[in-house]
PDB file of C-alpha atoms in Angstrom:
ATOM      1  CA  MET V  18      50.805-139.348  92.464  1.00  0.00           C
ATOM      2  CA  ARG V  19      47.550-140.970  91.362  1.00  0.00           C
ATOM      3  CA  LYS V  20      46.860-142.193  94.881  1.00  0.00           C
ATOM      4  CA  GLU V  21      47.461-138.711  96.251  1.00  0.00           C
ATOM      5  CA  ARG V  22      45.025-137.278  93.738  1.00  0.00           C
ATOM      6  CA  GLU V  23      42.444-139.933  94.573  1.00  0.00           C
ATOM      7  CA  ARG V  24      42.789-139.211  98.287  1.00  0.00           C
ATOM      8  CA  GLY V  25      42.292-135.531  97.559  1.00  0.00           C
ATOM      9  CA  ARG V  26      39.017-136.026  95.693  1.00  0.00           C
ATOM     10  CA  LEU V  27      35.908-134.620  97.315  1.00  0.00           C
ATOM     11  CA  GLU V  28      32.951-136.972  97.231  1.00  0.00           C
ATOM     12  CA  LEU V  29      29.527-135.492  97.870  1.00  0.00           C
ATOM     13  CA  LEU V  30      26.322-137.412  98.471  1.00  0.00           C
ATOM     14  CA  CYS V  31      23.216-135.314  98.902  1.00  0.00           C
ATOM     15  CA  TRP V  32      19.889-136.781  99.968  1.00  0.00           C
ATOM     16  CA  THR V  33      16.916-134.441 100.298  1.00  0.00           C
ATOM     17  CA  GLN V  34      13.867-135.409 102.290  1.00  0.00           C
ATOM     18  CA  LYS V  35      11.829-132.894 104.252  1.00  0.00           C
ATOM     19  CA  ASN V  36      14.488-130.221 103.800  1.00  0.00           C
ATOM     20  CA  CYS V  37      17.184-132.538 105.118  1.00  0.00           C
ATOM     21  CA  CYS V  38      20.537-132.966 103.470  1.00  0.00           C
ATOM     22  CA  THR V  39      23.374-135.349 104.294  1.00  0.00           C
ATOM     23  CA  VAL V  40      26.813-134.542 102.916  1.00  0.00           C
ATOM     24  CA  GLU V  41      29.622-137.101 103.141  1.00  0.00           C
ATOM     25  CA  SER V  42      33.194-135.974 102.640  1.00  0.00           C
ATOM     26  CA  ARG V  43      36.376-137.999 102.983  1.00  0.00           C
ATOM     27  CA  GLY V  44      39.609-136.252 103.812  1.00  0.00           C
ATOM     28  CA  GLN V  45      43.104-136.921 102.531  1.00  0.00           C
ATOM     29  CA  ASN V  46      43.771-139.564 105.166  1.00  0.00           C
ATOM     30  CA  ASP V  47      40.569-141.565 104.336  1.00  0.00           C
ATOM     31  CA  THR V  48      39.366-141.435 107.934  1.00  0.00           C
ATOM     32  CA  GLU V  49      35.734-141.723 108.961  1.00  0.00           C
ATOM     33  CA  PRO V  50      33.463-139.491 106.853  1.00  0.00           C
ATOM     34  CA  ILE V  51      32.133-136.240 108.246  1.00  0.00           C
ATOM     35  CA  VAL V  52      28.340-136.103 108.039  1.00  0.00           C
ATOM     36  CA  LEU V  53      26.601-132.734 107.915  1.00  0.00           C
ATOM     37  CA  GLU V  54      22.850-132.271 108.038  1.00  0.00           C
ATOM     38  CA  GLY V  55      20.800-129.276 106.964  1.00  0.00           C
ATOM     39  CA  LYS V  56      19.195-127.732 103.904  1.00  0.00           C
ATOM     40  CA  CYS V  57      20.661-128.896 100.635  1.00  0.00           C
ATOM     41  CA  LEU V  58      21.071-126.181  98.017  1.00  0.00           C
ATOM     42  CA  VAL V  59      23.792-127.269  95.593  1.00  0.00           C
ATOM     43  CA  VAL V  60      25.512-130.547  94.861  1.00  0.00           C
ATOM     44  CA  CYS V  61      28.592-130.581  92.652  1.00  0.00           C
ATOM     45  CA  ASP V  62      30.613-133.600  91.600  1.00  0.00           C
ATOM     46  CA  SER V  63      33.986-132.445  90.364  1.00  0.00           C
ATOM     47  CA  THR V  64      37.212-134.318  89.776  1.00  0.00           C
ATOM     48  CA  PRO V  65      39.946-131.656  89.813  1.00  0.00           C
ATOM     49  CA  SER V  66      42.609-134.132  88.695  1.00  0.00           C
ATOM     50  CA  SER V  67      40.832-134.716  85.357  1.00  0.00           C
ATOM     51  CA  GLU V  68      39.956-131.094  84.630  1.00  0.00           C
ATOM     52  CA  PRO V  69      42.228-128.141  83.802  1.00  0.00           C
ATOM     53  CA  ALA V  70      43.177-125.960  86.745  1.00  0.00           C
ATOM     54  CA  GLY V  71      40.656-123.188  87.219  1.00  0.00           C
ATOM     55  CA  ASN V  72      37.947-124.904  85.129  1.00  0.00           C
ATOM     56  CA  ALA V  73      36.757-127.322  87.784  1.00  0.00           C
ATOM     57  CA  LEU V  74      33.930-125.912  89.848  1.00  0.00           C
ATOM     58  CA  GLY V  75      35.081-127.825  92.909  1.00  0.00           C
ATOM     59  CA  MET V  76      38.593-126.395  92.530  1.00  0.00           C
ATOM     60  CA  SER V  77      37.428-122.796  92.317  1.00  0.00           C
ATOM     61  CA  VAL V  78      35.116-123.164  95.304  1.00  0.00           C
ATOM     62  CA  ARG V  79      37.817-124.669  97.496  1.00  0.00           C
ATOM     63  CA  SER V  80      40.621-122.367  96.493  1.00  0.00           C
ATOM     64  CA  GLY V  81      38.523-119.202  96.775  1.00  0.00           C
ATOM     65  CA  SER V  82      40.244-117.627  93.761  1.00  0.00           C
ATOM     66  CA  GLY V  83      37.057-117.816  91.676  1.00  0.00           C
ATOM     67  CA  ARG V  84      34.699-116.300  94.219  1.00  0.00           C
ATOM     68  CA  VAL V  85      32.722-113.348  92.905  1.00  0.00           C
ATOM     69  CA  ALA V  86      29.828-111.761  94.809  1.00  0.00           C
ATOM     70  CA  PHE V  87      28.436-108.345  95.647  1.00  0.00           C
ATOM     71  CA  SER V  88      25.527-106.862  97.547  1.00  0.00           C
ATOM     72  CA  VAL V  89      24.781-103.149  97.844  1.00  0.00           C
ATOM     73  CA  SER V  90      22.041-101.016  99.347  1.00  0.00           C
ATOM     74  CA  ARG V  91      20.768 -97.456  99.478  1.00  0.00           C
ATOM     75  CA  GLN V  92      21.057 -95.855 102.919  1.00  0.00           C
ATOM     76  CA  THR V  93      20.066 -92.263 102.217  1.00  0.00           C
ATOM     77  CA  ASN V  94      16.650 -91.029 101.157  1.00  0.00           C
ATOM     78  CA  HIS V  95      17.626 -87.918  99.219  1.00  0.00           C
ATOM     79  CA  GLU V  96      15.984 -86.990  95.975  1.00  0.00           C
ATOM     80  CA  PRO V  97      17.969 -88.486  93.094  1.00  0.00           C
ATOM     81  CA  THR V  98      20.133 -85.511  92.145  1.00  0.00           C
ATOM     82  CA  ASP V  99      22.974 -87.968  91.529  1.00  0.00           C
ATOM     83  CA  MET V 100      20.961 -89.838  88.899  1.00  0.00           C
ATOM     84  CA  SER V 101      21.815 -88.746  85.390  1.00  0.00           C
ATOM     85  CA  ASN V 102      18.826 -87.766  83.263  1.00  0.00           C
ATOM     86  CA  ARG V 103      20.654 -89.349  80.349  1.00  0.00           C
ATOM     87  CA  THR V 104      21.458 -92.797  81.764  1.00  0.00           C
ATOM     88  CA  MET V 105      18.941 -93.134  84.645  1.00  0.00           C
ATOM     89  CA  ILE V 106      21.278 -95.609  86.353  1.00  0.00           C
ATOM     90  CA  ILE V 107      20.118 -96.379  89.888  1.00  0.00           C
ATOM     91  CA  TYR V 108      22.948 -95.629  92.311  1.00  0.00           C
ATOM     92  CA  PHE V 109      23.737 -97.307  95.630  1.00  0.00           C
ATOM     93  CA  ASP V 110      25.759 -95.759  98.446  1.00  0.00           C
ATOM     94  CA  ASN V 111      26.441 -98.685 100.788  1.00  0.00           C
ATOM     95  CA  ILE V 112      28.481-101.776  99.924  1.00  0.00           C
ATOM     96  CA  LEU V 113      27.554-104.794 102.039  1.00  0.00           C
ATOM     97  CA  VAL V 114      29.669-107.379 100.199  1.00  0.00           C
ATOM     98  CA  ASN V 115      32.129-106.972  97.324  1.00  0.00           C
ATOM     99  CA  VAL V 116      34.112-110.210  97.058  1.00  0.00           C
ATOM    100  CA  GLY V 117      36.591-109.790  94.242  1.00  0.00           C
ATOM    101  CA  SER V 118      35.987-106.000  94.090  1.00  0.00           C
ATOM    102  CA  HIS V 119      34.133-106.212  90.774  1.00  0.00           C
ATOM    103  CA  PHE V 120      31.318-103.823  91.740  1.00  0.00           C
ATOM    104  CA  GLU V 121      32.316-100.216  91.063  1.00  0.00           C
ATOM    105  CA  SER V 122      30.787 -98.052  93.780  1.00  0.00           C
ATOM    106  CA  GLU V 123      31.085 -94.734  91.961  1.00  0.00           C
ATOM    107  CA  SER V 124      29.218 -95.904  88.868  1.00  0.00           C
ATOM    108  CA  SER V 125      27.111 -98.635  90.563  1.00  0.00           C
ATOM    109  CA  VAL V 126      28.144-101.003  87.767  1.00  0.00           C
ATOM    110  CA  PHE V 127      29.216-104.642  88.114  1.00  0.00           C
ATOM    111  CA  LEU V 128      32.040-105.719  85.787  1.00  0.00           C
ATOM    112  CA  ALA V 129      32.156-109.460  85.027  1.00  0.00           C
ATOM    113  CA  PRO V 130      35.689-110.807  85.621  1.00  0.00           C
ATOM    114  CA  ARG V 131      35.157-113.964  83.527  1.00  0.00           C
ATOM    115  CA  ARG V 132      32.689-115.745  81.295  1.00  0.00           C
ATOM    116  CA  GLY V 133      30.060-117.581  83.303  1.00  0.00           C
ATOM    117  CA  VAL V 134      26.526-117.830  84.624  1.00  0.00           C
ATOM    118  CA  TYR V 135      25.695-115.040  87.071  1.00  0.00           C
ATOM    119  CA  SER V 136      22.740-114.686  89.417  1.00  0.00           C
ATOM    120  CA  PHE V 137      21.230-111.246  90.080  1.00  0.00           C
ATOM    121  CA  ASN V 138      18.378-109.960  92.212  1.00  0.00           C
ATOM    122  CA  PHE V 139      17.141-106.479  92.999  1.00  0.00           C
ATOM    123  CA  HIS V 140      14.581-104.671  95.140  1.00  0.00           C
ATOM    124  CA  VAL V 141      14.077-101.009  94.244  1.00  0.00           C
ATOM    125  CA  VAL V 142      11.802 -99.196  96.683  1.00  0.00           C
ATOM    126  CA  LYS V 143       9.772 -96.152  95.673  1.00  0.00           C
ATOM    127  CA  ALA V 144       8.619 -93.963  98.551  1.00  0.00           C
ATOM    128  CA  TYR V 145       5.663 -91.547  98.617  1.00  0.00           C
ATOM    129  CA  ASN V 146       5.385 -91.795  94.867  1.00  0.00           C
ATOM    130  CA  ARG V 147       2.134 -92.545  93.055  1.00  0.00           C
ATOM    131  CA  GLN V 148       3.783 -93.108  89.696  1.00  0.00           C
ATOM    132  CA  THR V 149       4.424 -96.566  88.289  1.00  0.00           C
ATOM    133  CA  ILE V 150       8.112 -97.350  87.985  1.00  0.00           C
ATOM    134  CA  GLN V 151       9.853 -99.886  85.773  1.00  0.00           C
ATOM    135  CA  VAL V 152      13.328-101.075  86.747  1.00  0.00           C
ATOM    136  CA  SER V 153      15.467-103.211  84.435  1.00  0.00           C
ATOM    137  CA  LEU V 154      18.629-105.215  84.926  1.00  0.00           C
ATOM    138  CA  MET V 155      20.840-104.056  82.078  1.00  0.00           C
ATOM    139  CA  VAL V 156      23.782-105.936  80.569  1.00  0.00           C
ATOM    140  CA  ASN V 157      25.865-103.835  78.187  1.00  0.00           C
ATOM    141  CA  GLY V 158      22.925-101.488  77.650  1.00  0.00           C
ATOM    142  CA  TRP V 159      20.357-104.205  76.935  1.00  0.00           C
ATOM    143  CA  PRO V 160      17.483-105.004  79.345  1.00  0.00           C
ATOM    144  CA  MET V 161      17.586-108.607  80.603  1.00  0.00           C
ATOM    145  CA  ILE V 162      14.745-108.646  83.144  1.00  0.00           C
ATOM    146  CA  SER V 163      12.367-105.961  84.415  1.00  0.00           C
ATOM    147  CA  ALA V 164      10.125-105.335  87.398  1.00  0.00           C
ATOM    148  CA  PHE V 165       7.273-102.919  88.067  1.00  0.00           C
ATOM    149  CA  ALA V 166       5.813-101.153  91.108  1.00  0.00           C
ATOM    150  CA  GLY V 167       2.619 -99.157  90.611  1.00  0.00           C
ATOM    151  CA  ASP V 168       0.318 -99.329  93.639  1.00  0.00           C
ATOM    152  CA  GLN V 169      -0.946 -95.798  94.338  1.00  0.00           C
ATOM    153  CA  ASP V 170      -2.361 -96.608  97.771  1.00  0.00           C
ATOM    154  CA  VAL V 171       0.856 -97.458  99.618  1.00  0.00           C
ATOM    155  CA  THR V 172       3.655 -95.211 100.847  1.00  0.00           C
ATOM    156  CA  ARG V 173       6.383 -97.689  99.918  1.00  0.00           C
ATOM    157  CA  GLU V 174       6.519-100.393  97.275  1.00  0.00           C
ATOM    158  CA  ALA V 175       9.346-102.363  95.676  1.00  0.00           C
ATOM    159  CA  ALA V 176      10.019-103.406  92.106  1.00  0.00           C
ATOM    160  CA  THR V 177      11.569-106.845  92.581  1.00  0.00           C
ATOM    161  CA  ASN V 178      12.963-109.509  90.281  1.00  0.00           C
ATOM    162  CA  ALA V 179      15.758-112.069  89.923  1.00  0.00           C
ATOM    163  CA  GLY V 180      17.322-114.188  87.207  1.00  0.00           C
ATOM    164  CA  LEU V 181      20.356-115.951  85.764  1.00  0.00           C
ATOM    165  CA  VAL V 182      22.402-114.321  83.004  1.00  0.00           C
ATOM    166  CA  ILE V 183      25.334-115.560  80.911  1.00  0.00           C
ATOM    167  CA  MET V 184      28.007-112.875  80.843  1.00  0.00           C
ATOM    168  CA  GLU V 185      31.304-112.587  79.027  1.00  0.00           C
ATOM    169  CA  LYS V 186      34.470-111.208  80.592  1.00  0.00           C
ATOM    170  CA  GLY V 187      34.200-107.423  80.725  1.00  0.00           C
ATOM    171  CA  ASP V 188      30.398-107.288  80.430  1.00  0.00           C
ATOM    172  CA  LYS V 189      28.702-104.630  82.556  1.00  0.00           C
ATOM    173  CA  ALA V 190      25.548-105.111  84.630  1.00  0.00           C
ATOM    174  CA  TYR V 191      23.577-102.371  86.376  1.00  0.00           C
ATOM    175  CA  LEU V 192      20.034-101.235  87.206  1.00  0.00           C
ATOM    176  CA  ARG V 193      18.245 -98.636  85.119  1.00  0.00           C
ATOM    177  CA  LEU V 194      15.022 -96.739  85.755  1.00  0.00           C
ATOM    178  CA  GLU V 195      13.092 -97.288  82.518  1.00  0.00           C
ATOM    179  CA  ARG V 196       9.816 -95.657  83.519  1.00  0.00           C
ATOM    180  CA  GLY V 197       8.579 -93.239  86.185  1.00  0.00           C
ATOM    181  CA  ASN V 198      10.745 -91.439  88.722  1.00  0.00           C
ATOM    182  CA  LEU V 199      12.189 -91.892  92.182  1.00  0.00           C
ATOM    183  CA  MET V 200      11.674 -88.348  93.402  1.00  0.00           C
ATOM    184  CA  GLY V 201      10.718 -89.613  96.856  1.00  0.00           C
ATOM    185  CA  GLY V 202      14.044 -91.420  97.077  1.00  0.00           C
ATOM    186  CA  TRP V 203      14.813 -95.145  97.067  1.00  0.00           C
ATOM    187  CA  LYS V 204      16.139 -95.833 100.557  1.00  0.00           C
ATOM    188  CA  TYR V 205      16.276 -99.537 101.554  1.00  0.00           C
ATOM    189  CA  SER V 206      16.733-100.623  97.934  1.00  0.00           C
ATOM    190  CA  THR V 207      19.205-103.462  97.293  1.00  0.00           C
ATOM    191  CA  PHE V 208      21.091-104.976  94.361  1.00  0.00           C
ATOM    192  CA  SER V 209      23.015-108.261  94.602  1.00  0.00           C
ATOM    193  CA  GLY V 210      24.774-110.727  92.336  1.00  0.00           C
ATOM    194  CA  PHE V 211      27.274-113.554  92.272  1.00  0.00           C
ATOM    195  CA  LEU V 212      29.038-115.969  89.938  1.00  0.00           C
ATOM    196  CA  VAL V 213      27.169-119.292  89.942  1.00  0.00           C
ATOM    197  CA  PHE V 214      29.817-121.104  87.880  1.00  0.00           C
ATOM    198  CA  PRO V 215      32.312-120.228  85.123  1.00  0.00           C
ATOM    199  CA  LEU V 216      31.888-121.417  81.527  1.00  0.00           C
TER     200      LEU V 216
END
């Protein structure tokens, strides 16, 4: 059993030089390693046999059961009649990716399925609008990060930001217009997020 577990371990070696990355992986039959070259973004060293099932990052990545990601956009350029004057939540009408189905399209709210570190980024475009806008990433009603767009000499400008947030299971994340208006619409705006790793 121990030998089988050892053969099943994934060994990663990442070397970065001039945007070059070499990844070495040995399969279950211990044949010659497969070498991949390209940009190196993340290196994880996980031993699934020594960690509880579901807690090992390598396990969740390989099994696919822990994958959580979404990306949405705004396709229409109508005035924001569907934005509530009370909540000012920014709505999106086109789902590009919704792995795990944790982004609710009707409310434009992401619901965290587990405790972990999540990455979010947003680009909210104001069109033909000379007012300064402030857009915030909200988690359970509290602003985490904000972005501003206030150039009066351009027809389109985006409030853009990104960050990492620790979320608990059941926490809600969404975008809120804190200042200004989007009366010219917000077509081409995007909102994306994914689970970096569980805690």
